[in-house]
Structure formats: C-alpha cells, structure tokens
mmCIF file of C-alpha atoms in Angstrom:
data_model
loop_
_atom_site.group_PDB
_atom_site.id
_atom_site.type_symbol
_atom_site.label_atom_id
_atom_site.label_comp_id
_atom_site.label_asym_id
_atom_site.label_seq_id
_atom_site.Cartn_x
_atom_site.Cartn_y
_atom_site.Cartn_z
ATOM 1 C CA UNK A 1 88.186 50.677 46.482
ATOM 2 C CA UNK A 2 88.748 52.940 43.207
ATOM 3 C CA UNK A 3 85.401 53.149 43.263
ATOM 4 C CA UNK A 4 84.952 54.728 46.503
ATOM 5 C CA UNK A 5 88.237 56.655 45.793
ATOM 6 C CA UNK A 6 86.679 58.333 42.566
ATOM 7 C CA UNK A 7 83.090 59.040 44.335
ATOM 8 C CA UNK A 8 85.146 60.705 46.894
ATOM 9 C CA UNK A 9 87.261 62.707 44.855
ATOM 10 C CA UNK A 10 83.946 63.533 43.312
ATOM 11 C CA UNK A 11 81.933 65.271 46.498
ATOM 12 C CA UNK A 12 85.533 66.781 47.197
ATOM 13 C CA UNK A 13 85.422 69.066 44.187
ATOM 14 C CA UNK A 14 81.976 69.422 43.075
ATOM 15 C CA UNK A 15 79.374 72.075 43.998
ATOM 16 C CA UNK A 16 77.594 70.635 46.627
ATOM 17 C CA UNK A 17 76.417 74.312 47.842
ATOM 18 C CA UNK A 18 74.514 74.119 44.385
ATOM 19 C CA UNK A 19 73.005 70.670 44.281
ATOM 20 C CA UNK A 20 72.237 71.259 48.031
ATOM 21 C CA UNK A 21 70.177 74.627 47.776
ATOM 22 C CA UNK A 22 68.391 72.723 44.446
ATOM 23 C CA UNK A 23 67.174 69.978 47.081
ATOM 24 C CA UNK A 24 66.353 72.425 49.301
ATOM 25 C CA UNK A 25 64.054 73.931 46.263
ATOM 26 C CA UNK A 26 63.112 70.745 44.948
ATOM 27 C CA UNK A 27 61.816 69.191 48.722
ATOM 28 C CA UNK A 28 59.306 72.216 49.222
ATOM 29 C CA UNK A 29 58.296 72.263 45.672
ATOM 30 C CA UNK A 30 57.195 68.646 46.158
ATOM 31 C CA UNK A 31 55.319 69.495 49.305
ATOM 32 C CA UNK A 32 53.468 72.437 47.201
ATOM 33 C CA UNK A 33 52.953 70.088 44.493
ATOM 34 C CA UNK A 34 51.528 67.504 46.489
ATOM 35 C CA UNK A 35 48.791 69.910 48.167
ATOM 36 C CA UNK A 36 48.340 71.888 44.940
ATOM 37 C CA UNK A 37 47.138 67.970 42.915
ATOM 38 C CA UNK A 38 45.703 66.552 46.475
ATOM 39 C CA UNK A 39 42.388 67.118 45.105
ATOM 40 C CA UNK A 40 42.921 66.322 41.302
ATOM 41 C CA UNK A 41 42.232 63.181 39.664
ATOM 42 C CA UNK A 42 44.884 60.511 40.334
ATOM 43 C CA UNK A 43 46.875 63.248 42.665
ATOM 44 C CA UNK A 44 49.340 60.824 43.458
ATOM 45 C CA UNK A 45 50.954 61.119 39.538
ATOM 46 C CA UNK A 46 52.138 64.364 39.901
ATOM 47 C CA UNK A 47 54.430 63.771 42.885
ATOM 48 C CA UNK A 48 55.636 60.184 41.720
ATOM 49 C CA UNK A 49 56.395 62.288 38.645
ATOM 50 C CA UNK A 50 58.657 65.087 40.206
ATOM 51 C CA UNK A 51 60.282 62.832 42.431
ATOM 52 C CA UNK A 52 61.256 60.232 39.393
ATOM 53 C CA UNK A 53 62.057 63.756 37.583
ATOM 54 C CA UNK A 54 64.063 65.020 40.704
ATOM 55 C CA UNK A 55 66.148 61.474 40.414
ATOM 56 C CA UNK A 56 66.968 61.459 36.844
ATOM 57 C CA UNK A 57 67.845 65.267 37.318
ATOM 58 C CA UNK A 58 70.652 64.537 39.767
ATOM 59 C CA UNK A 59 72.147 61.710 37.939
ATOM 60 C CA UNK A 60 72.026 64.234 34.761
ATOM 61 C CA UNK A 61 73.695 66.774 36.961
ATOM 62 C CA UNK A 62 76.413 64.286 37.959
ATOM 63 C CA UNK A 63 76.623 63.437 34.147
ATOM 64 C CA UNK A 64 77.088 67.075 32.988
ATOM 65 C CA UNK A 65 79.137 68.120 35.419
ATOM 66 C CA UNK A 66 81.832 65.541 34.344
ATOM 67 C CA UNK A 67 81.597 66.841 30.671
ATOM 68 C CA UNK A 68 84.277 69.491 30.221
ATOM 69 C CA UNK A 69 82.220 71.747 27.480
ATOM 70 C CA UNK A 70 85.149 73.905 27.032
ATOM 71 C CA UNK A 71 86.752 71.641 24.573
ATOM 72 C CA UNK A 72 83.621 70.688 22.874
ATOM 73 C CA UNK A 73 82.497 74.419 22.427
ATOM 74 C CA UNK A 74 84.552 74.826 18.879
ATOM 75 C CA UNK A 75 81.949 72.906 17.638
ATOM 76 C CA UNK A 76 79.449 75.447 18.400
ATOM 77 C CA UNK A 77 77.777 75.961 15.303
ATOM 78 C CA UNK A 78 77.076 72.115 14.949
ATOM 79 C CA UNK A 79 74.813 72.237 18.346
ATOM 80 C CA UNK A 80 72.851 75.309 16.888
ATOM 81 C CA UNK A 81 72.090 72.878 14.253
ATOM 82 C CA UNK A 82 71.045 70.353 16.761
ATOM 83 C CA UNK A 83 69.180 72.852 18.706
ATOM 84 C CA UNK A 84 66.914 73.975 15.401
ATOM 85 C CA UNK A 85 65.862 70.147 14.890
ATOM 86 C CA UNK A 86 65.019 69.842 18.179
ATOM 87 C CA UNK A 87 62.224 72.601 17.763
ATOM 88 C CA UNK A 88 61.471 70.988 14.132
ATOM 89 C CA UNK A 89 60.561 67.997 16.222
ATOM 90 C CA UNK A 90 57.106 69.680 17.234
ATOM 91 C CA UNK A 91 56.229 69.358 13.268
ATOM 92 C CA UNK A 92 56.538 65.622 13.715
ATOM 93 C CA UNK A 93 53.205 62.950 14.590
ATOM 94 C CA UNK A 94 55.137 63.449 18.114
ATOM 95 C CA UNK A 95 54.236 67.393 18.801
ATOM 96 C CA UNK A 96 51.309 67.877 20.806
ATOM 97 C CA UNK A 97 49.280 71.096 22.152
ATOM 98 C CA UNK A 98 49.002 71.777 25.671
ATOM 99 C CA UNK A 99 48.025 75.034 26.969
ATOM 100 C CA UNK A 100 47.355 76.521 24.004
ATOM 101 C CA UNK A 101 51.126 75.992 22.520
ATOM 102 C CA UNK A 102 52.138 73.389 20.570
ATOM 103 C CA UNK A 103 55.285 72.950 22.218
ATOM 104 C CA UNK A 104 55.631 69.247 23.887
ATOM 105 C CA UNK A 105 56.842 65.926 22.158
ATOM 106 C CA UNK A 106 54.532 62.939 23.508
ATOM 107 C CA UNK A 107 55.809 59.825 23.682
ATOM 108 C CA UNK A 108 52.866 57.850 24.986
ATOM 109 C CA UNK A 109 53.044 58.669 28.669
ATOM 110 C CA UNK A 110 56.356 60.828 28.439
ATOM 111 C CA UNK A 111 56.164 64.371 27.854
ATOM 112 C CA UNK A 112 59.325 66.926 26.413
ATOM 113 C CA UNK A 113 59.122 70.260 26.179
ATOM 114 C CA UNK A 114 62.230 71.289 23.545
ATOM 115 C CA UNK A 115 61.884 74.821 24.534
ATOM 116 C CA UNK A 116 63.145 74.059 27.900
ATOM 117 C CA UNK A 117 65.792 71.980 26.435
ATOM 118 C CA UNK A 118 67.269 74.213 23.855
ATOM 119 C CA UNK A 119 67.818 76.733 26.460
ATOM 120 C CA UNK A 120 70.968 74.864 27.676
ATOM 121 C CA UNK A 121 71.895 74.416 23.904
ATOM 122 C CA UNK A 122 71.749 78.168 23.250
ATOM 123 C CA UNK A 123 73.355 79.461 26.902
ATOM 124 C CA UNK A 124 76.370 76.616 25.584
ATOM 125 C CA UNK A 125 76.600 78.081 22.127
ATOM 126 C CA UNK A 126 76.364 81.751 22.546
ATOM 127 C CA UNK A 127 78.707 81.553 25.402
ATOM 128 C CA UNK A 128 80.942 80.038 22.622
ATOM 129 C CA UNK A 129 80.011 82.845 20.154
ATOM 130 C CA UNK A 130 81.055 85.353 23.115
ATOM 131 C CA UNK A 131 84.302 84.062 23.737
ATOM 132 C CA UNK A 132 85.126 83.507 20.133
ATOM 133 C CA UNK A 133 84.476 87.152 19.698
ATOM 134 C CA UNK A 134 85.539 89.004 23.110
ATOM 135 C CA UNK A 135 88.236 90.899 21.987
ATOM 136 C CA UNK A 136 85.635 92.766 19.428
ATOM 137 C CA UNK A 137 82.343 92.186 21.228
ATOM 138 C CA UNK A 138 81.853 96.000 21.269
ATOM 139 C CA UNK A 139 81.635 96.482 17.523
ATOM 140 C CA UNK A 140 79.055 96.287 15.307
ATOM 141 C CA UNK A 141 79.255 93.660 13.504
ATOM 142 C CA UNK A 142 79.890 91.404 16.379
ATOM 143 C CA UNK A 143 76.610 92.632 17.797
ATOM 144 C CA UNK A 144 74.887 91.972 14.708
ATOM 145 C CA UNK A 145 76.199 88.219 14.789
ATOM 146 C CA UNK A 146 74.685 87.718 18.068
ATOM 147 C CA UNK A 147 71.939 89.290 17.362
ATOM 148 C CA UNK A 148 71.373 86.776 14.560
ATOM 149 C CA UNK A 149 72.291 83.941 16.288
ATOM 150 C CA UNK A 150 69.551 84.861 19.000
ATOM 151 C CA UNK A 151 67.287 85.345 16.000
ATOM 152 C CA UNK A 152 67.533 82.119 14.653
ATOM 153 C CA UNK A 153 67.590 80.265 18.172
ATOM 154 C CA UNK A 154 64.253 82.095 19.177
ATOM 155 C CA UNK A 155 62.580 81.921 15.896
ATOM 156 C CA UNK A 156 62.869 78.103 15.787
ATOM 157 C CA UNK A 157 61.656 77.998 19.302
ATOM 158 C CA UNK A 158 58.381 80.002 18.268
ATOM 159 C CA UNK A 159 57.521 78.942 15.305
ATOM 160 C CA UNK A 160 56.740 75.380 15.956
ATOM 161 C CA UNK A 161 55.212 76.185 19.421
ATOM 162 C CA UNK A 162 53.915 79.869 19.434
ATOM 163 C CA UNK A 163 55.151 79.507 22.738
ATOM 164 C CA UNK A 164 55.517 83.424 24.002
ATOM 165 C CA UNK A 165 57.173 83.302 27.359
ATOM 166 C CA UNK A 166 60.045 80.372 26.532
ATOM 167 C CA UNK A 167 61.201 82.956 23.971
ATOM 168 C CA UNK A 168 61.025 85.627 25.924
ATOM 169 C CA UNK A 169 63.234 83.910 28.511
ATOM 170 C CA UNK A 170 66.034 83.433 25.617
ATOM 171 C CA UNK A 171 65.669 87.133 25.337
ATOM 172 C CA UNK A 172 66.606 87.581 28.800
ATOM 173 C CA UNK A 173 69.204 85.054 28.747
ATOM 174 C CA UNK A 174 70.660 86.883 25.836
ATOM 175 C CA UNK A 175 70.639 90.916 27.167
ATOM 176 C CA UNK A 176 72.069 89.079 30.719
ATOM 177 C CA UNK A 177 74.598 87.394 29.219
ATOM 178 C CA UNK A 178 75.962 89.974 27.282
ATOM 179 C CA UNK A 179 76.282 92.722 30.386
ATOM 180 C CA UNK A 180 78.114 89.742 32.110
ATOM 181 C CA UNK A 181 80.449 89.793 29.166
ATOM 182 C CA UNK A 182 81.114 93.128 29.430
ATOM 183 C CA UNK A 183 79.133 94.710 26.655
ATOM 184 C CA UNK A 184 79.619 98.684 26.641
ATOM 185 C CA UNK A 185 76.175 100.365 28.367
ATOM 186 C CA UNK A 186 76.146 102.382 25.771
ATOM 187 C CA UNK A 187 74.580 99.657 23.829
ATOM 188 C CA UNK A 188 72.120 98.925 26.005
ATOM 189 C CA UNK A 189 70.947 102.528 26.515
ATOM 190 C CA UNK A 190 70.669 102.250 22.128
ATOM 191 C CA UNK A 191 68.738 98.992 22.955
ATOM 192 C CA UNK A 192 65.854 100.691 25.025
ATOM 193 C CA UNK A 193 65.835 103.374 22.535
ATOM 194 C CA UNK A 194 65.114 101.202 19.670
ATOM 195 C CA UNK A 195 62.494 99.070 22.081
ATOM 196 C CA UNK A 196 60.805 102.090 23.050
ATOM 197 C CA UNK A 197 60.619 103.580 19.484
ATOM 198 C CA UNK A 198 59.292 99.931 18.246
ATOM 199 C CA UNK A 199 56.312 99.597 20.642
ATOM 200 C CA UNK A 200 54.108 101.153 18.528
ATOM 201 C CA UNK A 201 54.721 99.245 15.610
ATOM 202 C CA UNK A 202 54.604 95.601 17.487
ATOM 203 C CA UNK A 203 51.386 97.574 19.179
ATOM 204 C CA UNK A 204 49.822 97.087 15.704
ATOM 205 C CA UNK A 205 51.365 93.354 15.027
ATOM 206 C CA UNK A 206 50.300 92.044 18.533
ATOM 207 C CA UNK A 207 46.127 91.377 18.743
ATOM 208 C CA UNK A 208 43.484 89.193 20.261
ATOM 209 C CA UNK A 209 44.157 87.296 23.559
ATOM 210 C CA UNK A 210 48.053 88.693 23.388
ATOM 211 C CA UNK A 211 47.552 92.177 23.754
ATOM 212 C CA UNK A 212 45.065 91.681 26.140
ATOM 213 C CA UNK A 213 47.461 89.379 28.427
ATOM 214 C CA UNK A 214 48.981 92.406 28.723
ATOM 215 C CA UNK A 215 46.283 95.433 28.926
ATOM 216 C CA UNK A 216 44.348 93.349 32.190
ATOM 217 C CA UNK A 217 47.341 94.168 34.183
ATOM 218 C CA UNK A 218 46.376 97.583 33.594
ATOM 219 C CA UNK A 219 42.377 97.047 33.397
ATOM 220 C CA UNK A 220 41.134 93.516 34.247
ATOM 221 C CA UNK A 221 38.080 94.318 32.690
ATOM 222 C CA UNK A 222 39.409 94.575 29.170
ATOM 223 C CA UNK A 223 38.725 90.460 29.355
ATOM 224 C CA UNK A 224 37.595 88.949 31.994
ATOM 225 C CA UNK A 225 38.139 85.688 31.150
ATOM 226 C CA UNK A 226 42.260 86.579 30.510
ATOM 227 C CA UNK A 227 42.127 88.895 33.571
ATOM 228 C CA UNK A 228 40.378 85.474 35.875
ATOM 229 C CA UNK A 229 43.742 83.690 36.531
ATOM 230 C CA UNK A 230 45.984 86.653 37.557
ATOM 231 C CA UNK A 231 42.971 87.935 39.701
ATOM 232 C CA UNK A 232 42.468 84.399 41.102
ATOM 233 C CA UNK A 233 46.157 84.188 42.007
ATOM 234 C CA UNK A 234 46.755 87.616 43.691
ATOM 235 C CA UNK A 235 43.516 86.485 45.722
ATOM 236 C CA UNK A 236 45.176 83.186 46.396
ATOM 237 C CA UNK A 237 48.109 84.852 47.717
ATOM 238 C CA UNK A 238 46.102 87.533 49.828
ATOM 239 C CA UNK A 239 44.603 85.109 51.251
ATOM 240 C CA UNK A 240 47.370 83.668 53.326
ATOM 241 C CA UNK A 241 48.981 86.639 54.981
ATOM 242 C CA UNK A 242 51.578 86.312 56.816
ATOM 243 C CA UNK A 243 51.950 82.711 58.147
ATOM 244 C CA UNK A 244 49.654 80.962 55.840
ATOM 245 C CA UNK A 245 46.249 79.226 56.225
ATOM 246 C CA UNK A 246 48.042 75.698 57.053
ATOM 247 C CA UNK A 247 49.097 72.692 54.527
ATOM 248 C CA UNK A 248 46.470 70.873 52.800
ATOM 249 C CA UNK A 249 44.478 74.154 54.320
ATOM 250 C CA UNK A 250 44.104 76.745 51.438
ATOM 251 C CA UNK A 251 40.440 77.736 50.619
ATOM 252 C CA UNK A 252 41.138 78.629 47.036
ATOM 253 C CA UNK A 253 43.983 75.977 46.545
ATOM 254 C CA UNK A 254 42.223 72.779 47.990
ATOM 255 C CA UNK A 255 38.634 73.794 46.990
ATOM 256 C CA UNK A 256 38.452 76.265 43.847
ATOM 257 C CA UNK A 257 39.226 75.063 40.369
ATOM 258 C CA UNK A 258 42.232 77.472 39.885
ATOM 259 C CA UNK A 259 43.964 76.332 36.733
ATOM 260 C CA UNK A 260 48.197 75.457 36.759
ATOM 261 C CA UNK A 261 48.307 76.110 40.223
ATOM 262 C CA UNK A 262 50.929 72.816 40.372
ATOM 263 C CA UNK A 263 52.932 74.754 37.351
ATOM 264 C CA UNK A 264 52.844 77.886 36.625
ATOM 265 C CA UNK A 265 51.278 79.298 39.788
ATOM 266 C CA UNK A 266 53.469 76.980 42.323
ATOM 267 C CA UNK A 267 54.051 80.528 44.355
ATOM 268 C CA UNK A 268 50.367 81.497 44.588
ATOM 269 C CA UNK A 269 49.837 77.833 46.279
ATOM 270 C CA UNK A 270 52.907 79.081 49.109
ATOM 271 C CA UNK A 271 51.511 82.357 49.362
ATOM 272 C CA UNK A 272 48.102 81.180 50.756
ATOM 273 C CA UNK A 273 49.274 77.695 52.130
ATOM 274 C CA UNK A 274 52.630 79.341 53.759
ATOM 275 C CA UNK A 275 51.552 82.719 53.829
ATOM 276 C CA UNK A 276 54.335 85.236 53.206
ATOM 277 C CA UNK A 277 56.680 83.232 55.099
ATOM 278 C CA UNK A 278 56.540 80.589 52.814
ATOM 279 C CA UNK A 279 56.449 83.282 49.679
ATOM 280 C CA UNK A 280 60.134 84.248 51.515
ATOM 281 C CA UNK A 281 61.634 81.220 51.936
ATOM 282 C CA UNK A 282 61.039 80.605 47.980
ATOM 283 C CA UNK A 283 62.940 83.660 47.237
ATOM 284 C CA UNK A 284 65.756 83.176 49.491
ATOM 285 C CA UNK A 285 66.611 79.589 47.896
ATOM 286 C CA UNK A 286 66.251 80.880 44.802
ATOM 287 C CA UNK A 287 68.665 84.046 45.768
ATOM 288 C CA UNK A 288 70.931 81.556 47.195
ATOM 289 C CA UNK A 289 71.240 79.819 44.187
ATOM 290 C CA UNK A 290 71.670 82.458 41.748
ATOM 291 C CA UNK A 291 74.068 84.171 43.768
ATOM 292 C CA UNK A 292 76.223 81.019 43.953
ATOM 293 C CA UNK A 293 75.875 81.133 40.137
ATOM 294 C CA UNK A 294 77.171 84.355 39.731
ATOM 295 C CA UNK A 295 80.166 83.714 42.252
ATOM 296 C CA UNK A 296 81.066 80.438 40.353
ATOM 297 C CA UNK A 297 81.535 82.327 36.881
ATOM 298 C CA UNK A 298 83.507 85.038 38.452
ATOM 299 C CA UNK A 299 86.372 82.658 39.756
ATOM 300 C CA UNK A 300 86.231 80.800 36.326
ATOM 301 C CA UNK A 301 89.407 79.589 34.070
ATOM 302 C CA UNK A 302 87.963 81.157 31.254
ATOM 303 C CA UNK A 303 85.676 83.859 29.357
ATOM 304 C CA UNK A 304 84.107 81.016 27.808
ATOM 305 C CA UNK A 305 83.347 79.236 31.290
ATOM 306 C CA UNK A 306 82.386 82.719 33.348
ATOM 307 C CA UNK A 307 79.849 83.718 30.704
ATOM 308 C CA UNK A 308 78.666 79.864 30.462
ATOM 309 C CA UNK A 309 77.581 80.099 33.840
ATOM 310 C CA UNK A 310 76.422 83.452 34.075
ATOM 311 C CA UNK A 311 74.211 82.573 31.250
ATOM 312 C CA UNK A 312 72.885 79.695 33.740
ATOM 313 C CA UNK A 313 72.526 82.235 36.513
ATOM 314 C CA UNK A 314 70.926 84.784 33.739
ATOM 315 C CA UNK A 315 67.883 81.324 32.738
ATOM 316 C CA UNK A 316 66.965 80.897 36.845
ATOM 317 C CA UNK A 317 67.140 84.663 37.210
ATOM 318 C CA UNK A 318 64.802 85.600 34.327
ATOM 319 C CA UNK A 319 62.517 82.711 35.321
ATOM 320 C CA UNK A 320 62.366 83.386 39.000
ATOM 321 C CA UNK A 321 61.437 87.422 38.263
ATOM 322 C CA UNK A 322 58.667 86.438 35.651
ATOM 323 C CA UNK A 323 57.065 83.740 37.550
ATOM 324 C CA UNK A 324 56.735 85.447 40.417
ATOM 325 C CA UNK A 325 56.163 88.911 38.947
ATOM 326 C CA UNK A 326 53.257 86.513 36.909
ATOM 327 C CA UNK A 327 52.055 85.311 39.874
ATOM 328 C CA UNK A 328 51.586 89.265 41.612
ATOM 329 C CA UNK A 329 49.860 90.503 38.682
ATOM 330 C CA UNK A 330 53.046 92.762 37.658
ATOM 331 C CA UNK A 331 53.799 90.705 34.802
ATOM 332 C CA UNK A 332 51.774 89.188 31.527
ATOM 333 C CA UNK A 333 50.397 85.435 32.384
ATOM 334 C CA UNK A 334 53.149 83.724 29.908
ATOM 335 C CA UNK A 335 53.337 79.974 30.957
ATOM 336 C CA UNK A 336 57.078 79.741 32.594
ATOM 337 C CA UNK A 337 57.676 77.753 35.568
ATOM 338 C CA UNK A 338 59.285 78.499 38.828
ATOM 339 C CA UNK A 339 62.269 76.624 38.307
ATOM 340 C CA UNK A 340 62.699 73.483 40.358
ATOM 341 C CA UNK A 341 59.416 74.385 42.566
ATOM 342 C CA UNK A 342 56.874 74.368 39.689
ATOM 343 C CA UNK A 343 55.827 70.634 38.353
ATOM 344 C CA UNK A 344 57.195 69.414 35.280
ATOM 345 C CA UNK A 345 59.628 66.747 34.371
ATOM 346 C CA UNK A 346 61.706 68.368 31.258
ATOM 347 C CA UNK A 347 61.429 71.737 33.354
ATOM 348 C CA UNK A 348 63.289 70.103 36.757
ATOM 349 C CA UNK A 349 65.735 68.079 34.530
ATOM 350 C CA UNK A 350 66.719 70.816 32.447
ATOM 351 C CA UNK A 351 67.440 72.893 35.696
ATOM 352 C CA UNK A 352 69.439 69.853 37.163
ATOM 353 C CA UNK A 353 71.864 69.871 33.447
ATOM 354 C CA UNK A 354 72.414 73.504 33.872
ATOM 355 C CA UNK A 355 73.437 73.158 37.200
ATOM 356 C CA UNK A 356 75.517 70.367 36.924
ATOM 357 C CA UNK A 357 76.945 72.329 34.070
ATOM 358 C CA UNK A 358 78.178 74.808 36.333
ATOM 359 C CA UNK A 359 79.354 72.134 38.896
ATOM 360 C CA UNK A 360 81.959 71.146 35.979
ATOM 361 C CA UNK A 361 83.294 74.782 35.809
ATOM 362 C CA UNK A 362 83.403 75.121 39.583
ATOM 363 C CA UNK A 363 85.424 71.519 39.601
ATOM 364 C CA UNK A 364 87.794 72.746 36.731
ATOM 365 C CA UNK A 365 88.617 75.814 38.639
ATOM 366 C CA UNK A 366 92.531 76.326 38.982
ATOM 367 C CA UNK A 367 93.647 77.173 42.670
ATOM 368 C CA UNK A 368 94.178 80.717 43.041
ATOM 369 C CA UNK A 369 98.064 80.466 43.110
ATOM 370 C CA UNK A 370 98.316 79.231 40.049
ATOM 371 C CA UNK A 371 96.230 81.496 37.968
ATOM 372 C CA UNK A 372 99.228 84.224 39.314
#
C-alpha cells in the first residue's frame, strides 16, 4: 500500500503536462521514423531503438525529477570538471567518427554522444554560476566569469569532436539564459556590436566546406555537393503541400537516397509525408512544451531553479529554431536534431533528464500563500 501511496503522491505533484506533450512528440516522431528507415537496411532497428530510448528516457525523467539539484548545485565547479572528462572521453579507443565529427563513444552496439549530455551539465552549472552571482550579474567582471565558464564548456565540447552545431547550441543556451536572468540589454546591444565587428576576422579563420555551409544558402552553386541536402530537403517539403502525399507515401522520402532524413531532417520527412499540416502539428507540440518551460521557471522557489529551467526551455528552443530553420534552407546544415522527433538514443534521453529536471522544480514549488 505505501507503494501505491508514494506513486500516487508522485502523479499528484509532478508535471504531467510536460511528460504528456513529450509523448505526444515522441509517438509522431516514431511514426516519422518508422517511414523515414522503412526502406533502409534492417528498418526495423531504428524504431526498436527509439522506443527502448523513449523507455529508458521516462524512467530517467522519473529519476531526475526526484533529485532536488538545488542542494547539490554548491558543488558546481566539481560537475564542470565532470563535464570536461566527459568530452576527453572522445580521445579514448571508445570515440568514434560519424558524420564527419568525432563526437560519439561506441560501446559495441551502444552509441553516446557527450555533446548532448554535457548540455544538461552546463544548463545545471551555469544556472549555479547565475545565482551565485545575481546580485552583481550586471558588472563586468561577472560577465567575464561567465563568459569563461562558457569558454571552457564549449571548447571541450569542440575540440574532441569538431562538432559545429552542438556548440553552437551552448551558445544559445548561454545568451537565453542570461536575458532570463535579467541581464541589462545594454549588454546585449554591446554583444551584436562586437559580433558584427568580428565577422570579418572569423570570415578569414572559417574555410573549406564551413564557409561554404553557409554561402549555399545564399548561392547553392558555390558547392553543389554542400548545397544537395538543403536543396533536397526544401524539395522534400514542397513536395507535400498542404495535407501531405500520405504515410509510407513520400516520393523523395520512400524512394530517393536523401541522407539523415530519420535525424537531422525528421521535419522534411512531415513536410512531404504530412504536408504542412503535419509541419504544424510539430511546431505546436514543440510550442507547447517550451511554453510550459518558461511558465514552470517563472513560478519557481528560487533564482537558481527559474534560470535552471529556463535554461531547459532556452536547449529545446534553440534546437527547435535551427532544425527547422536547417531544414527550410534559412539556416547552415549543422547536424542538431529535432528534439524528441529526430532518431537518436542519447538525443531522446537527454531531452527526457532535462525535462524531468524541470518536473523536480515544478514538484518543489511552494503554494502561492506561502511564498507571501
């Protein structure tokens, strides 16, 4: 019976509006990912391999959200550490190249990306760093602290794995974070400056297949071969209109070789499946969920707890724009998932932790009467 008492007590004062929506994301990404591997070699993998993924992601949500991270963030400095030999891993016999990025740990069958693992480690410890320093986060040496620590963080992501768009998303985590904290605008508006003035420098650092990710947006035939995949997934997309050719229909998705169409291009596999229907419903769940995000940091305990979760909300946010700004040809093809549509296991179960990571501040929340 205490059994039954605790699981109860459980469902009464965790997040199911979060864990709900990420089923809701997780059921149609398994339907895109079974039509988008239908015609691959042993199709049936993939799908066994999301599902298992989906699985161990909810019992990792249930896990996290029972961890109160508040009284473990003190120690914040410790899981930087942690998070830098992570990364180091990829030097190890275990690192292996996929993609062009040497950025997943293979243990026989089992694949880990760390990059997608030490983004929960750094949204944890600069939320930490944030509310250790809120009372002067608008000076400049507080800045510059960040700044480092989002230095180091990125810098041991990328060095090992050379893996562009994971960093980029700890950028985005980063600038998000900080304008949930409060950070003065006038900071930001010194921020573009010093981008904008800087362009022309990295212009020079930036070459070869790079730079050119980023002119075919412009001119696709700067390289076709780099140019192919975005113009193969705004066709892909095109091609459904508005309610879709059918499931297991799709011209270019069941009978074209069209490269990470079951990862990184999940979307282009709605948009001519599901047409722009489908392309919709994506974004809704997605909005849903980020919205919930948001609303669980603002009625937080804590500063340490609000920008915790807004850093969560900040990872599916930047994710969601570049993926399917990626997939539209708006944005440089960078290799980041759709999160918990797009298939891969350390991807989905990553989500799942963050989530359940904001479950635990939603449970901890005091009733409103007594935070008078």
């Amino acid at each position: 019976m205490r059994v039954f008492r605790s699981i109860g007590h459980y469902l009464r004062h965790t997040d199911l509006y979060l864990l709900f929506i990420a089923l809701c994301c997780s059921a149609f990404g398994a339907v895109l990912i079974y039509s988008a591997t239908r015609t691959m070699e042993d199709p049936n993998r993939y799908i066994i391999i999301q599902l298992v993924s989906v699985a161990i992601g909810i019992g990792v949500f249930i896990l996290m959200s029972l961890f109160d991270l508040e009284e473990m963030s003190r120690y914040w400095k410790w899981f930087i550490l942690a998070n830098i030999v992570l990364q180091a891993l990829l030097y190890t016999p275990f690192g292996a190249s996929e993609g062009g990025n040497h950025s997943w740990l293979r243990f026989g069958p089992i694949g880990i990306q760390p990059g997608e693992i030490g983004k929960v480690f750094f949204i944890f410890t600069f939320a930490a760093h944030i509310a250790q320093e809120y009372d002067r986060l608008n000076h400049w040496r507080t800045l510059l602290m960040l700044g480092i620590h989002l230095g180091i963080v990125a810098a041991a992501v990328f060095i090992p794995s050379s893996d562009a768009g994971v960093t980029l998303t700890y950028l985005f985590i980063f600038i998000i974070m900080l304008f949930g904290a409060g950070l003065s605008l006038k900071w930001f508006a010194g921020g573009a400056v010093v981008l904008l003035a800087s362009v022309p420098f990295v212009w020079h650092i930036v070459s070869g297949f790079r730079l050119d990710r980023i002119l075919v947006l412009f001119d696709p035939s700067i390289n076709d071969d780099v140019a192919w995949q975005t113009l193969k997934s705004k066709m892909t997309i095109g091609a459904g209109q508005i309610f879709g050719e059918g499931f297991l229909q799709g011209n270019q998705i069941q009978h074209s070789n069209f490269p990470g169409k079951h990862t990184d291009f999940i979307f282009s596999v709605a948009g001519e499946e599901f047409g722009f229907i489908g392309c919709l419903v994506i974004m809704i769940l997605l909005c849903l969920l980020i919205l919930r995000l948001f609303y669980v940091s603002l009625t937080a305990n804590s500063t340490f707890s609000a920008t915790l979760t807004i850093g969560i909300a900040g990872m599916f946010l930047s994710q969601t724009f570049e993926n399917i700004l990626m997939c539209v040809g708006l944005f440089p093809v960078v290799g980041i998932t759709l999160p918990l549509f797009s298939y891969g296991g350390s991807s989905v179960i990553t989500m799942y932790a963050a989530l359940g990571i904001a479950a635990g501040v939603r449970m901890r929340q005091k009733p409103s009467w007594l935070k008078r």
